[in-house]
Short mmCIF file of C-alpha atoms in Angstrom, two decimals:
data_model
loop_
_atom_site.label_atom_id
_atom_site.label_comp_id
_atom_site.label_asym_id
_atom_site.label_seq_id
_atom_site.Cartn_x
_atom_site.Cartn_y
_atom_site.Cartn_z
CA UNK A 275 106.94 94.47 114.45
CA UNK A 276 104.16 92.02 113.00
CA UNK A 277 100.72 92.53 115.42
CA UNK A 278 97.31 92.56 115.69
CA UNK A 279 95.52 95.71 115.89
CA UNK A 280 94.76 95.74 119.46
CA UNK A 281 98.59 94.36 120.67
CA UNK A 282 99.96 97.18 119.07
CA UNK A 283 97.59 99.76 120.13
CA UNK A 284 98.47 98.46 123.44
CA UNK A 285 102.08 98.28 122.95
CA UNK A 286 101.87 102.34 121.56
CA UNK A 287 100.59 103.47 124.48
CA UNK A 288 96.82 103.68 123.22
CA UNK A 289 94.38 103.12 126.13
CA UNK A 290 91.86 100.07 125.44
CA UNK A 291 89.75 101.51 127.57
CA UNK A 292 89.40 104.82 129.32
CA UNK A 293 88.18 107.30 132.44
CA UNK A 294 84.43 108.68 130.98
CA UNK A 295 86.15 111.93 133.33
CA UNK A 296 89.39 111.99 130.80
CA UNK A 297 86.97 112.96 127.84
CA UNK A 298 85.94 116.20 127.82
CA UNK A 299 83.39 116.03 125.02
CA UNK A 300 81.41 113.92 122.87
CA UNK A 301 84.14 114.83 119.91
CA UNK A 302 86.75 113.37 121.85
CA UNK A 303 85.18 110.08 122.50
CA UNK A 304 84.25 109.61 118.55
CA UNK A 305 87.67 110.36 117.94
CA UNK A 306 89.07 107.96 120.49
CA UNK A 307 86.59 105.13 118.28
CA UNK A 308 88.09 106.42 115.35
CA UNK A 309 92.00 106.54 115.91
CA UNK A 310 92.03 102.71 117.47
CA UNK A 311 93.64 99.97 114.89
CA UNK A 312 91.28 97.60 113.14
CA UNK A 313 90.83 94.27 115.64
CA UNK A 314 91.01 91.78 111.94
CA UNK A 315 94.21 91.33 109.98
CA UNK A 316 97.58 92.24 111.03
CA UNK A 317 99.31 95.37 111.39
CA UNK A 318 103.50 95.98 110.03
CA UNK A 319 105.03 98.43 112.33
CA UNK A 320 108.57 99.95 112.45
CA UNK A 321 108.93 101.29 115.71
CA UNK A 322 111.17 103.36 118.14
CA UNK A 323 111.34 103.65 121.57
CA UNK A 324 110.42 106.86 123.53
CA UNK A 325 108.49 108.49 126.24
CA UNK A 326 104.86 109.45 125.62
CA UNK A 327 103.37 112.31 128.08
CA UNK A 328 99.85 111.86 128.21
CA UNK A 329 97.53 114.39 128.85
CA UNK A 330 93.99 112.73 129.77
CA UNK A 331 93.44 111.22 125.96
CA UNK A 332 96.36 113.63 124.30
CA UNK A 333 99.38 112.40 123.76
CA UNK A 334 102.85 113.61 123.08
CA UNK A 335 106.27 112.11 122.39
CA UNK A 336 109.11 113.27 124.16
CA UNK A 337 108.43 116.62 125.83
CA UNK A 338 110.97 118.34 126.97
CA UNK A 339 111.40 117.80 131.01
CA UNK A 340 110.77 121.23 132.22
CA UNK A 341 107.17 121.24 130.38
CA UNK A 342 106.85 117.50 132.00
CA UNK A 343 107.91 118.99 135.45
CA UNK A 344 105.39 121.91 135.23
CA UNK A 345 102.72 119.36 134.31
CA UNK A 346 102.94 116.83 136.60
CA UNK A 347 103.51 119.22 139.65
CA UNK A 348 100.13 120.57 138.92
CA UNK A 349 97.84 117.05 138.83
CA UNK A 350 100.39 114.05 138.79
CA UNK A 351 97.07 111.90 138.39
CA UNK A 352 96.05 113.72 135.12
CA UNK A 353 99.50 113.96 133.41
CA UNK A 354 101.52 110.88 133.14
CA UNK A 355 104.86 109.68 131.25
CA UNK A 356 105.89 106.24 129.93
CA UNK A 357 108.08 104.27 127.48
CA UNK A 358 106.42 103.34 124.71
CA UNK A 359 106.68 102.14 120.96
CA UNK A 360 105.92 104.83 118.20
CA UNK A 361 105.38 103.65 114.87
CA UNK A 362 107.62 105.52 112.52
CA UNK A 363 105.31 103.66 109.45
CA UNK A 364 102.84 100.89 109.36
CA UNK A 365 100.86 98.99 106.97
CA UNK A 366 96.99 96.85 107.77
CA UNK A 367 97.74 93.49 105.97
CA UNK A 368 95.03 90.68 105.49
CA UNK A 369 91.87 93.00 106.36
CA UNK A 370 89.16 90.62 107.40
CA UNK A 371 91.55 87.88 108.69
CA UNK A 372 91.33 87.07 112.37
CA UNK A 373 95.08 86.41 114.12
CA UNK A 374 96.39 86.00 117.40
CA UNK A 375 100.25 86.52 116.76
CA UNK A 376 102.73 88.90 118.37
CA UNK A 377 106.36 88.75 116.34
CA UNK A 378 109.04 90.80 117.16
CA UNK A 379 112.38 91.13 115.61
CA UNK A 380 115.08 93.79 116.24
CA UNK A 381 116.68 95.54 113.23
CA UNK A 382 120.25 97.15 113.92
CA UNK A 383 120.54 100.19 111.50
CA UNK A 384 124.11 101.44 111.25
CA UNK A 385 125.36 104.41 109.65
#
């Protein structure tokens, strides 16, 4: 996958923006800053498909179901599952370069 930083935050299940009630510190919020992609230059992704489970700003990928059934029985608004792209490696190319490009090409891996 060839993307900007913010199309591929978006298209790994990072939040653009977010609840001020899902952080529960100041840590978390500088963190949140931190961990999002740079908005110049363009990101090289291999990805996979899976379910995230999303905990307020916490995220995992693929929890089992029973831990997913517990969850969401307890505060279906706080925990929450979806299919998602998780980058197995990526690169930042062209730092400082502004693009608006989204290119997306399936590779069939066979054993």
């Amino acid at each position: 996958m060839l993307a900007n930083g913010r199309q591929l935050d978006d298209l790994t299940g990072r939040p653009r923006a977010m609840n001020v009630s899902q952080l529960r510190n100041f840590d978390e919020y500088l963190g949140l800053l931190r961990d999002a992609r740079d908005a110049d230059g363009l990101y090289l992704a291999v990805v996979e498909r899976t379910a995230l489970f999303t905990d307020n700003t916490a995220t995992t990928v693929e929890l089992p179901g029973s831990f997913e059934r517990i969850a969401r029985s307890t505060d279906a608004a706080r925990y929450q599952r979806r299919e998602a792209a998780v980058p197995l490696w990526e690169s930042h190319l062209l730092p400082g370069r502004l693009f608006n490009v989204n290119l997306r090409r399936s590779l069939k891996i066979t054993d």
